[in-house]
Amino acid sequence: MTKANPQPEVQRVEPQGPDGGYGWVMVGAMFVSNMLVFGVIRSLGVFFVEFVEYFEESAQAISWISSIGLAAEQIFSPLGTALCNAYGARPVVMAGGCLTGLGLILASQAKCLTHLYLTMGGITGLGWALVFTPMMATVMRCFTRRRSLALSLGFTGIGISCFAFSPLFQLLVDTYSWRGSLLILGGLSLNLVACGALIRPQGGQIKVVAKEKTESRSSCSAFLWQVYSYLELSLIFQRPFVTYCVAITLFNGGYFIPYIHLVAHARQVGFSEYQAAFVISATGVTDMVGRVLSGWSADMGHIRLIHWLTLWTSLTGVFIVMLPVATLGGSYAGLMVFSLAYGFCAGALTPVIFSVVPQLVGMDRMVGALGLVMLIESIGALLGAPLSGFLKDHTGSYLASLVLAGSSLILGALVLTTLPHFFSRTDPPLKCSSDSKKEAESSESGLMDNPDPNPDKLDPLETICYSETLPSFAETVPDQNHSLCS
């Protein structure tokens, strides 16, 4: 391309998923993969007592196993999305399934606690990272009008597995000991490979990157640019994306606190251990209901997704704050009512969180954006629980902890209101490419309407967005970067 032949103007077309058909197979694959990722994470407590007795270590030392695994799942999410952009979702998810099974199988042979940190924590956590985000991105590419509903159905696997896996794991431990149980669990996790194998390429928008017309670039700079592109690091210069990540980090800081401390709080105020445990079980039921109804109502299109997210997040924060208030008079019915309400709203906000991302960055950058969101929000997960425990230790009750958790979500909802076009009743129109190189390089979709600083330095390549309905144009470009994460 030269100045004599200016780049053509190409209208950006939002990739349209089939909204059905084989897309529902992907929803089923996501359902199973969520069971084998977060269902396992939430049910690993069955093994903790066995580990404490066998390794003769403190509960704090044993708890680092799941903490390392969850942190690795979030921290390595950008790596999973970068590999997804480079090689497609199918091999990435299949590799993640292999690593997940391998980590658990190796953990069954552990002789010391460090071995468990490296296997159940590091290797398995890396495998989870290569499965969760790419699989979710695949489902999002398969749907347009029913995207939120599809995600909500896929996420229900987490709630169902929480009911099924805890008694199943306990039965396995009683029958085969913890070593045999981890061996069986590792084999069960290899089903993630089958989930990945179901992924197949799907038509959609492709970003074409043409070689620089004059300057030759060193292999080192080319490699760094490729990493920069695959990780979508330019998003960290976009104020709307950063604002959204700050809000999600605040959500994550308070979202899991009731799951950690609600049972202990209920027992502290005088309820039996069975009554306290039933609170969480009942919360799990309304969580699943909330996910499905939220996805269905969001796809109706009457209210913008960002407004749904703000509503559900605000209500979740309010109900968390009300949890300790409901128990001040010793009312178990009051605790159950607010717990059920919390579970419903907490489940309702989950699918909407991820559905908003394509509106922020566009479908062409959605995969890398999901990885960055997962990485940044891990800060909230890592800091929220320790801070909550600190408040409990210094106040003697969980009142301050739960109030802080609810306030964190409410503050995050307020941060969302600072996004561009938040108070508009309709979503901003999609836009991409123009008759100038600068517009093509800095173009974004949806709310991402602020160009990168110094675009000529950040992106020396000429970029044109086009639809796959233009095969003749695609054939004229020598180097193509096809994102087949679908």
Short mmCIF file of C-alpha atoms in Angstrom, two decimals:
data_model
loop_
_atom_site.label_atom_id
_atom_site.label_comp_id
_atom_site.label_asym_id
_atom_site.label_seq_id
_atom_site.Cartn_x
_atom_site.Cartn_y
_atom_site.Cartn_z
CA MET A 1 0.00 0.00 0.00
CA THR A 2 1.37 3.43 -0.94
CA LYS A 3 0.16 6.97 -0.94
CA ALA A 4 -0.79 6.54 -4.59
CA ASN A 5 -3.04 3.66 -3.56
CA PRO A 6 -4.67 4.74 -0.32
CA GLN A 7 -6.15 2.00 1.82
CA PRO A 8 -9.79 1.37 0.97
CA GLU A 9 -12.53 2.34 3.32
CA VAL A 10 -14.09 -0.80 4.72
CA GLN A 11 -17.23 -0.77 6.81
CA ARG A 12 -16.80 -2.59 10.07
CA VAL A 13 -19.31 -5.38 10.57
CA GLU A 14 -20.01 -6.81 14.01
CA PRO A 15 -19.38 -10.58 13.77
CA GLN A 16 -22.68 -12.37 13.93
CA GLY A 17 -22.79 -15.68 15.74
CA PRO A 18 -25.29 -18.35 14.76
CA ASP A 19 -27.27 -17.83 18.02
CA GLY A 20 -28.04 -21.52 18.06
CA GLY A 21 -27.13 -24.70 16.24
CA TYR A 22 -23.61 -25.82 17.04
CA GLY A 23 -23.28 -22.87 19.41
CA TRP A 24 -25.33 -24.80 21.97
CA VAL A 25 -22.78 -27.60 21.78
CA MET A 26 -20.20 -25.01 22.84
CA VAL A 27 -22.47 -23.98 25.71
CA GLY A 28 -22.53 -27.62 26.81
CA ALA A 29 -18.75 -27.79 26.57
CA MET A 30 -18.47 -24.62 28.65
CA PHE A 31 -20.90 -26.11 31.19
CA VAL A 32 -18.71 -29.19 31.62
CA SER A 33 -15.46 -27.23 31.65
CA ASN A 34 -16.78 -24.88 34.36
CA MET A 35 -17.72 -27.92 36.43
CA LEU A 36 -14.19 -29.30 36.08
CA VAL A 37 -12.53 -25.95 36.82
CA PHE A 38 -14.44 -23.87 39.37
CA GLY A 39 -16.48 -26.80 40.66
CA VAL A 40 -13.21 -28.50 41.57
CA ILE A 41 -11.75 -25.30 43.04
CA ARG A 42 -14.76 -24.83 45.34
CA SER A 43 -14.74 -28.47 46.43
CA LEU A 44 -11.06 -28.95 47.24
CA GLY A 45 -11.79 -28.26 50.91
CA VAL A 46 -12.61 -31.97 51.25
CA PHE A 47 -8.90 -32.75 50.85
CA PHE A 48 -7.66 -30.11 53.32
CA VAL A 49 -8.35 -32.12 56.46
CA GLU A 50 -6.54 -35.09 54.92
CA PHE A 51 -3.56 -32.90 54.00
CA VAL A 52 -3.37 -31.37 57.49
CA GLU A 53 -3.26 -34.81 59.10
CA TYR A 54 -0.87 -36.41 56.59
CA PHE A 55 1.68 -33.59 56.25
CA GLU A 56 1.24 -32.37 59.86
CA GLU A 57 1.08 -28.76 58.70
CA SER A 58 -1.09 -25.83 59.78
CA ALA A 59 -4.37 -25.03 58.07
CA GLN A 60 -2.86 -21.75 56.90
CA ALA A 61 -0.05 -23.58 55.11
CA ILE A 62 -2.49 -26.01 53.50
CA SER A 63 -4.79 -23.19 52.38
CA TRP A 64 -2.04 -21.86 50.11
CA ILE A 65 -2.64 -24.81 47.78
CA SER A 66 -6.01 -23.54 46.56
CA SER A 67 -4.84 -19.92 46.79
CA ILE A 68 -1.92 -20.60 44.47
CA GLY A 69 -4.19 -22.50 42.09
CA LEU A 70 -6.78 -19.73 41.91
CA ALA A 71 -4.13 -17.02 41.61
CA ALA A 72 -2.40 -18.95 38.82
CA GLU A 73 -5.74 -19.32 36.99
CA GLN A 74 -6.22 -15.56 36.97
CA ILE A 75 -2.61 -14.45 36.51
CA PHE A 76 -2.00 -16.74 33.54
CA SER A 77 -5.28 -15.84 31.83
CA PRO A 78 -3.54 -13.29 29.55
CA LEU A 79 -1.16 -16.06 28.47
CA GLY A 80 -4.15 -18.23 27.58
CA THR A 81 -5.77 -15.50 25.53
CA ALA A 82 -2.49 -14.63 23.78
CA LEU A 83 -2.01 -18.27 22.76
CA CYS A 84 -5.66 -18.31 21.73
CA ASN A 85 -5.08 -15.33 19.45
CA ALA A 86 -1.96 -16.96 18.02
CA TYR A 87 -3.06 -20.58 17.55
CA GLY A 88 -6.82 -20.71 18.09
CA ALA A 89 -8.88 -21.89 21.04
CA ARG A 90 -8.97 -25.62 20.27
CA PRO A 91 -5.29 -26.50 20.89
CA VAL A 92 -5.09 -24.08 23.83
CA VAL A 93 -8.05 -25.59 25.68
CA MET A 94 -6.88 -29.13 24.93
CA ALA A 95 -3.40 -28.29 26.26
CA GLY A 96 -5.01 -26.77 29.34
CA GLY A 97 -6.98 -29.96 29.93
CA CYS A 98 -3.79 -32.02 29.72
CA LEU A 99 -2.01 -29.74 32.21
CA THR A 100 -4.96 -29.82 34.61
CA GLY A 101 -5.07 -33.62 34.63
CA LEU A 102 -1.27 -33.86 34.82
CA GLY A 103 -1.07 -31.55 37.81
CA LEU A 104 -3.62 -33.54 39.80
CA ILE A 105 -2.08 -36.89 38.85
CA LEU A 106 1.37 -35.69 39.94
CA ALA A 107 -0.15 -34.30 43.14
CA SER A 108 -1.35 -37.80 44.03
CA GLN A 109 2.32 -38.78 44.44
CA ALA A 110 3.27 -35.82 46.65
CA LYS A 111 5.75 -36.40 49.46
CA CYS A 112 5.86 -32.84 50.78
CA LEU A 113 3.74 -29.71 50.79
CA THR A 114 5.96 -27.95 48.27
CA HIS A 115 5.14 -30.71 45.81
CA LEU A 116 1.45 -29.87 46.17
CA TYR A 117 2.15 -26.15 45.71
CA LEU A 118 3.85 -26.86 42.38
CA THR A 119 1.39 -29.47 41.11
CA MET A 120 -2.12 -28.73 42.41
CA GLY A 121 -1.27 -25.04 42.63
CA GLY A 122 1.06 -24.21 39.75
CA ILE A 123 0.54 -26.81 37.02
CA THR A 124 -3.18 -27.31 37.55
CA GLY A 125 -3.72 -23.55 37.94
CA LEU A 126 -1.97 -22.94 34.62
CA GLY A 127 -4.19 -25.57 33.03
CA TRP A 128 -7.30 -23.87 34.39
CA ALA A 129 -6.11 -20.57 32.89
CA LEU A 130 -5.77 -22.15 29.45
CA VAL A 131 -9.30 -23.57 29.66
CA PHE A 132 -11.63 -21.05 31.29
CA THR A 133 -11.14 -17.79 29.37
CA PRO A 134 -10.68 -19.32 25.86
CA MET A 135 -13.75 -21.50 26.34
CA MET A 136 -15.80 -18.52 27.49
CA ALA A 137 -14.56 -16.46 24.53
CA THR A 138 -15.58 -19.27 22.19
CA VAL A 139 -19.16 -19.22 23.47
CA MET A 140 -19.28 -15.44 23.19
CA ARG A 141 -18.24 -15.64 19.53
CA CYS A 142 -20.97 -18.21 18.85
CA PHE A 143 -23.78 -15.90 19.99
CA THR A 144 -24.84 -12.32 19.41
CA ARG A 145 -28.47 -11.77 20.45
CA ARG A 146 -28.46 -14.61 22.99
CA ARG A 147 -24.91 -14.09 24.26
CA SER A 148 -25.81 -13.33 27.88
CA LEU A 149 -28.22 -16.28 28.07
CA ALA A 150 -25.62 -18.63 26.59
CA LEU A 151 -23.01 -17.49 29.12
CA SER A 152 -25.44 -17.81 32.02
CA LEU A 153 -26.31 -21.39 31.04
CA GLY A 154 -22.63 -22.25 30.74
CA PHE A 155 -21.92 -20.80 34.19
CA THR A 156 -24.64 -22.87 35.87
CA GLY A 157 -22.19 -25.77 35.76
CA ILE A 158 -20.36 -24.11 38.66
CA GLY A 159 -23.37 -24.18 40.95
CA ILE A 160 -24.42 -27.72 40.10
CA SER A 161 -20.90 -29.08 40.57
CA CYS A 162 -20.68 -27.45 44.00
CA PHE A 163 -23.57 -29.66 45.12
CA ALA A 164 -22.31 -32.80 43.43
CA PHE A 165 -18.54 -32.69 43.89
CA SER A 166 -18.23 -32.21 47.64
CA PRO A 167 -20.02 -35.46 48.58
CA LEU A 168 -18.42 -37.23 45.62
CA PHE A 169 -14.91 -36.22 46.67
CA GLN A 170 -15.62 -37.24 50.26
CA LEU A 171 -16.78 -40.65 49.05
CA LEU A 172 -13.63 -41.03 46.97
CA VAL A 173 -11.42 -40.07 49.93
CA ASP A 174 -13.19 -42.56 52.21
CA THR A 175 -12.84 -45.31 49.61
CA TYR A 176 -9.44 -44.70 47.98
CA SER A 177 -7.65 -42.23 50.34
CA TRP A 178 -6.59 -38.78 49.18
CA ARG A 179 -3.92 -40.16 46.81
CA GLY A 180 -6.33 -42.39 44.94
CA SER A 181 -8.93 -39.63 44.90
CA LEU A 182 -6.54 -37.13 43.29
CA LEU A 183 -5.57 -39.76 40.74
CA ILE A 184 -9.23 -40.28 39.82
CA LEU A 185 -9.83 -36.53 39.80
CA GLY A 186 -6.90 -36.08 37.44
CA GLY A 187 -8.40 -38.61 35.05
CA LEU A 188 -11.79 -36.91 35.33
CA SER A 189 -10.20 -33.55 34.49
CA LEU A 190 -8.87 -34.96 31.23
CA ASN A 191 -12.43 -34.59 29.96
CA LEU A 192 -11.42 -30.96 29.45
CA VAL A 193 -9.45 -32.19 26.45
CA ALA A 194 -12.67 -33.50 24.92
CA CYS A 195 -14.34 -30.12 25.59
CA GLY A 196 -11.55 -28.39 23.70
CA ALA A 197 -11.75 -30.86 20.83
CA LEU A 198 -15.36 -29.80 20.23
CA ILE A 199 -14.28 -26.27 19.30
CA ARG A 200 -14.25 -25.60 15.58
CA PRO A 201 -13.41 -22.49 13.52
CA GLN A 202 -16.21 -20.05 12.92
CA GLY A 203 -16.53 -17.21 10.44
CA GLY A 204 -16.31 -13.68 11.70
CA GLN A 205 -14.29 -10.54 11.61
CA ILE A 206 -10.58 -10.90 10.96
CA LYS A 207 -7.88 -8.34 11.47
CA VAL A 208 -5.37 -8.13 8.64
CA VAL A 209 -1.93 -6.74 9.36
CA ALA A 210 0.14 -5.72 6.35
CA LYS A 211 3.92 -5.47 6.48
CA GLU A 212 5.49 -2.08 6.94
CA LYS A 213 6.13 -0.58 3.56
CA THR A 214 9.69 0.72 3.95
CA GLU A 215 11.40 0.05 7.26
CA SER A 216 12.79 -3.39 8.03
CA ARG A 217 12.25 -4.51 11.58
CA SER A 218 14.54 -6.60 13.72
CA SER A 219 13.39 -10.01 14.83
CA CYS A 220 13.44 -8.84 18.46
CA SER A 221 11.19 -5.84 17.85
CA ALA A 222 8.92 -7.95 15.67
CA PHE A 223 8.60 -10.52 18.46
CA LEU A 224 7.86 -7.83 21.05
CA TRP A 225 5.25 -6.28 18.79
CA GLN A 226 3.65 -9.67 18.25
CA VAL A 227 3.44 -10.23 22.02
CA TYR A 228 2.05 -6.71 22.46
CA SER A 229 -0.58 -7.42 19.82
CA TYR A 230 -1.62 -10.86 21.06
CA LEU A 231 -1.96 -9.66 24.67
CA GLU A 232 -3.86 -6.55 23.51
CA LEU A 233 -1.71 -4.46 25.84
CA SER A 234 -2.75 -1.25 24.10
CA LEU A 235 -6.01 -1.56 26.04
CA ILE A 236 -4.27 -0.43 29.23
CA PHE A 237 -3.95 3.03 27.60
CA GLN A 238 -7.72 3.23 27.11
CA ARG A 239 -9.49 5.09 29.92
CA PRO A 240 -12.85 3.25 29.55
CA PHE A 241 -11.15 -0.15 29.71
CA VAL A 242 -9.08 0.84 32.75
CA THR A 243 -12.20 2.26 34.42
CA TYR A 244 -14.04 -1.00 33.82
CA CYS A 245 -11.14 -3.03 35.24
CA VAL A 246 -11.09 -0.87 38.37
CA ALA A 247 -14.81 -1.51 38.85
CA ILE A 248 -14.43 -5.27 38.34
CA THR A 249 -11.51 -5.35 40.79
CA LEU A 250 -13.73 -3.74 43.41
CA PHE A 251 -16.45 -6.30 42.63
CA ASN A 252 -13.97 -9.13 43.06
CA GLY A 253 -12.75 -7.75 46.37
CA GLY A 254 -16.16 -8.17 47.99
CA TYR A 255 -17.94 -10.79 45.90
CA PHE A 256 -16.45 -13.92 47.51
CA ILE A 257 -16.40 -12.69 51.13
CA PRO A 258 -19.84 -14.15 52.03
CA TYR A 259 -18.81 -17.54 50.61
CA ILE A 260 -15.79 -17.47 52.91
CA HIS A 261 -17.25 -15.97 56.10
CA LEU A 262 -21.03 -16.33 56.03
CA VAL A 263 -21.05 -19.82 57.57
CA ALA A 264 -18.66 -18.73 60.32
CA HIS A 265 -20.75 -15.61 60.94
CA ALA A 266 -23.96 -17.66 61.22
CA ARG A 267 -22.37 -20.03 63.72
CA GLN A 268 -20.92 -17.12 65.71
CA VAL A 269 -24.34 -15.56 66.20
CA GLY A 270 -25.75 -18.83 67.54
CA PHE A 271 -27.07 -20.95 64.67
CA SER A 272 -26.15 -24.62 64.41
CA GLU A 273 -23.56 -25.85 61.96
CA TYR A 274 -26.28 -27.49 59.85
CA GLN A 275 -28.30 -24.30 59.74
CA ALA A 276 -25.19 -22.36 58.75
CA ALA A 277 -24.27 -24.85 56.04
CA PHE A 278 -27.80 -24.80 54.63
CA VAL A 279 -27.53 -21.04 54.11
CA ILE A 280 -24.76 -21.55 51.56
CA SER A 281 -26.60 -24.44 49.89
CA ALA A 282 -29.73 -22.33 49.50
CA THR A 283 -27.65 -19.45 48.20
CA GLY A 284 -26.26 -21.76 45.52
CA VAL A 285 -29.77 -22.54 44.28
CA THR A 286 -30.76 -18.90 43.84
CA ASP A 287 -27.33 -18.25 42.30
CA MET A 288 -28.16 -20.62 39.45
CA VAL A 289 -31.64 -19.17 39.01
CA GLY A 290 -30.21 -15.66 38.95
CA ARG A 291 -27.68 -16.54 36.24
CA VAL A 292 -30.32 -17.91 33.88
CA LEU A 293 -32.90 -15.16 34.42
CA SER A 294 -30.23 -12.47 34.15
CA GLY A 295 -28.97 -13.82 30.85
CA TRP A 296 -32.50 -14.10 29.46
CA SER A 297 -33.55 -10.60 30.53
CA ALA A 298 -30.30 -9.01 29.31
CA ASP A 299 -30.78 -10.53 25.85
CA MET A 300 -34.25 -8.99 25.59
CA GLY A 301 -32.46 -5.74 24.78
CA HIS A 302 -34.82 -3.42 26.65
CA ILE A 303 -32.08 -2.27 29.03
CA ARG A 304 -28.40 -1.81 28.20
CA LEU A 305 -26.01 -4.44 29.56
CA ILE A 306 -23.96 -1.88 31.44
CA HIS A 307 -27.12 -0.74 33.23
CA TRP A 308 -28.05 -4.32 34.12
CA LEU A 309 -24.55 -4.84 35.52
CA THR A 310 -24.78 -1.67 37.61
CA LEU A 311 -28.19 -2.73 38.96
CA TRP A 312 -27.20 -6.28 39.90
CA THR A 313 -23.91 -5.16 41.43
CA SER A 314 -25.57 -2.47 43.54
CA LEU A 315 -28.22 -4.90 44.80
CA THR A 316 -25.57 -7.53 45.59
CA GLY A 317 -23.66 -4.98 47.67
CA VAL A 318 -26.78 -3.88 49.53
CA PHE A 319 -27.81 -7.45 50.39
CA ILE A 320 -24.30 -8.30 51.62
CA VAL A 321 -24.41 -5.30 53.95
CA MET A 322 -27.82 -6.45 55.18
CA LEU A 323 -26.63 -9.99 56.01
CA PRO A 324 -25.16 -9.15 59.44
CA VAL A 325 -27.99 -6.70 60.14
CA ALA A 326 -30.55 -9.47 59.61
CA THR A 327 -28.95 -11.61 62.32
CA LEU A 328 -28.80 -8.91 65.02
CA GLY A 329 -32.12 -10.10 66.46
CA GLY A 330 -31.23 -13.77 66.10
CA SER A 331 -33.66 -14.25 63.20
CA TYR A 332 -32.72 -17.24 61.06
CA ALA A 333 -35.56 -16.43 58.64
CA GLY A 334 -34.15 -12.95 58.12
CA LEU A 335 -30.70 -14.39 57.41
CA MET A 336 -32.17 -16.82 54.89
CA VAL A 337 -34.13 -14.12 53.08
CA PHE A 338 -31.15 -11.86 52.58
CA SER A 339 -28.88 -14.81 51.76
CA LEU A 340 -31.27 -15.96 49.03
CA ALA A 341 -31.44 -12.42 47.67
CA TYR A 342 -27.65 -12.13 47.74
CA GLY A 343 -27.27 -15.45 45.91
CA PHE A 344 -29.73 -14.42 43.19
CA CYS A 345 -28.08 -11.05 42.51
CA ALA A 346 -24.55 -12.46 42.77
CA GLY A 347 -25.44 -15.06 40.17
CA ALA A 348 -27.20 -12.50 37.99
CA LEU A 349 -24.21 -10.17 37.66
CA THR A 350 -21.71 -12.87 36.62
CA PRO A 351 -22.73 -13.44 32.96
CA VAL A 352 -23.32 -9.73 32.40
CA ILE A 353 -19.77 -8.88 33.51
CA PHE A 354 -18.31 -10.77 30.56
CA SER A 355 -21.06 -9.79 28.10
CA VAL A 356 -20.13 -6.13 28.52
CA VAL A 357 -16.51 -6.66 27.41
CA PRO A 358 -17.23 -6.91 23.64
CA GLN A 359 -19.17 -3.66 23.85
CA LEU A 360 -16.15 -2.01 25.41
CA VAL A 361 -13.44 -3.22 23.05
CA GLY A 362 -15.15 -4.89 20.09
CA MET A 363 -15.24 -8.58 19.19
CA ASP A 364 -11.86 -8.43 17.43
CA ARG A 365 -10.09 -7.56 20.70
CA MET A 366 -12.44 -9.36 23.06
CA VAL A 367 -10.24 -12.44 23.66
CA GLY A 368 -7.19 -10.48 24.80
CA ALA A 369 -9.38 -8.11 26.81
CA LEU A 370 -10.86 -11.00 28.80
CA GLY A 371 -7.38 -12.14 29.76
CA LEU A 372 -6.39 -8.67 30.94
CA VAL A 373 -9.61 -8.31 32.94
CA MET A 374 -8.97 -11.64 34.66
CA LEU A 375 -5.40 -10.61 35.48
CA ILE A 376 -6.30 -7.22 36.90
CA GLU A 377 -9.31 -8.42 38.89
CA SER A 378 -7.10 -10.97 40.68
CA ILE A 379 -5.86 -8.02 42.79
CA GLY A 380 -9.29 -7.77 44.38
CA ALA A 381 -9.48 -11.51 45.03
CA LEU A 382 -6.04 -11.56 46.64
CA LEU A 383 -6.62 -8.52 48.87
CA GLY A 384 -10.30 -8.88 49.74
CA ALA A 385 -10.18 -12.04 51.86
CA PRO A 386 -7.06 -11.10 53.90
CA LEU A 387 -8.47 -7.62 54.63
CA SER A 388 -11.76 -9.16 55.68
CA GLY A 389 -9.94 -11.56 58.00
CA PHE A 390 -7.91 -8.67 59.42
CA LEU A 391 -11.09 -6.81 60.34
CA LYS A 392 -12.56 -9.89 61.98
CA ASP A 393 -9.42 -10.42 64.07
CA HIS A 394 -9.48 -6.82 65.29
CA THR A 395 -13.22 -6.42 65.86
CA GLY A 396 -14.10 -9.92 67.04
CA SER A 397 -17.04 -10.30 64.62
CA TYR A 398 -17.76 -10.50 60.92
CA LEU A 399 -19.94 -7.39 60.86
CA ALA A 400 -17.20 -5.06 59.60
CA SER A 401 -16.01 -7.68 57.11
CA LEU A 402 -19.42 -8.08 55.47
CA VAL A 403 -20.09 -4.34 55.49
CA LEU A 404 -16.72 -3.77 53.78
CA ALA A 405 -17.52 -6.45 51.19
CA GLY A 406 -20.89 -4.93 50.33
CA SER A 407 -19.45 -1.42 50.23
CA SER A 408 -16.77 -2.59 47.80
CA LEU A 409 -19.41 -3.72 45.30
CA ILE A 410 -21.44 -0.55 45.70
CA LEU A 411 -18.31 1.54 45.10
CA GLY A 412 -17.57 -0.52 41.99
CA ALA A 413 -21.07 0.22 40.69
CA LEU A 414 -20.44 3.92 41.17
CA VAL A 415 -17.20 3.63 39.21
CA LEU A 416 -19.18 2.16 36.29
CA THR A 417 -21.21 5.34 36.05
CA THR A 418 -18.07 7.23 34.96
CA LEU A 419 -17.80 5.22 31.73
CA PRO A 420 -18.33 7.19 28.49
CA HIS A 421 -21.93 7.13 27.25
CA PHE A 422 -23.08 5.46 30.49
CA PHE A 423 -26.24 7.58 30.75
CA SER A 424 -27.18 7.03 27.12
CA ARG A 425 -30.25 4.86 26.61
CA THR A 426 -28.71 3.06 23.62
CA ASP A 427 -25.31 1.52 22.96
CA PRO A 428 -22.87 3.67 20.93
CA PRO A 429 -22.57 2.59 17.28
CA LEU A 430 -19.70 0.34 16.22
CA LYS A 431 -17.06 1.95 14.07
CA CYS A 432 -13.79 0.88 12.54
CA SER A 433 -11.38 1.85 9.79
CA SER A 434 -11.49 4.93 7.65
CA ASP A 435 -9.57 6.51 4.84
CA SER A 436 -6.56 7.31 6.95
CA LYS A 437 -3.94 5.18 8.59
CA LYS A 438 -4.30 6.96 11.90
CA GLU A 439 -8.02 6.25 12.16
CA ALA A 440 -7.49 2.63 11.21
CA GLU A 441 -4.84 2.16 13.85
CA SER A 442 -6.77 3.83 16.64
CA SER A 443 -10.29 2.74 15.81
CA GLU A 444 -12.28 1.01 18.51
CA SER A 445 -15.82 -0.13 18.89
CA GLY A 446 -18.53 0.59 21.39
CA LEU A 447 -17.46 2.60 24.42
CA MET A 448 -13.78 2.50 23.48
CA ASP A 449 -13.75 5.76 21.59
CA ASN A 450 -10.53 7.22 22.99
CA PRO A 451 -7.52 6.57 20.73
CA ASP A 452 -4.21 5.24 22.01
CA PRO A 453 -1.61 7.84 22.91
CA ASN A 454 1.09 8.16 20.25
CA PRO A 455 -0.52 5.67 17.87
CA ASP A 456 2.33 5.95 15.37
CA LYS A 457 4.75 4.70 17.99
CA LEU A 458 2.49 2.01 19.35
CA ASP A 459 1.39 0.61 16.00
CA PRO A 460 3.76 1.07 13.04
CA LEU A 461 1.75 -1.41 11.01
CA GLU A 462 -1.16 -0.58 8.78
CA THR A 463 -4.32 -2.26 10.00
CA ILE A 464 -7.54 -2.79 8.11
CA CYS A 465 -10.64 -4.39 9.57
CA TYR A 466 -12.85 -6.27 7.22
CA SER A 467 -15.45 -8.98 7.07
CA GLU A 468 -14.82 -12.46 5.75
CA THR A 469 -17.32 -11.65 3.03
CA LEU A 470 -14.39 -10.04 1.15
CA PRO A 471 -12.24 -13.06 0.14
CA SER A 472 -10.75 -11.38 -2.91
CA PHE A 473 -9.35 -8.56 -0.78
CA ALA A 474 -7.94 -11.05 1.73
CA GLU A 475 -6.01 -12.83 -0.97
CA THR A 476 -4.10 -9.65 -1.81
CA VAL A 477 -2.55 -9.39 1.67
CA PRO A 478 0.52 -11.58 2.16
CA ASP A 479 0.61 -11.93 5.95
CA GLN A 480 -2.58 -12.55 7.88
CA ASN A 481 -3.20 -12.88 11.55
CA HIS A 482 -6.35 -14.96 11.80
CA SER A 483 -7.94 -15.16 15.22
CA LEU A 484 -9.73 -18.51 15.12
CA CYS A 485 -10.65 -18.55 18.78
CA SER A 486 -14.13 -19.72 18.00
#
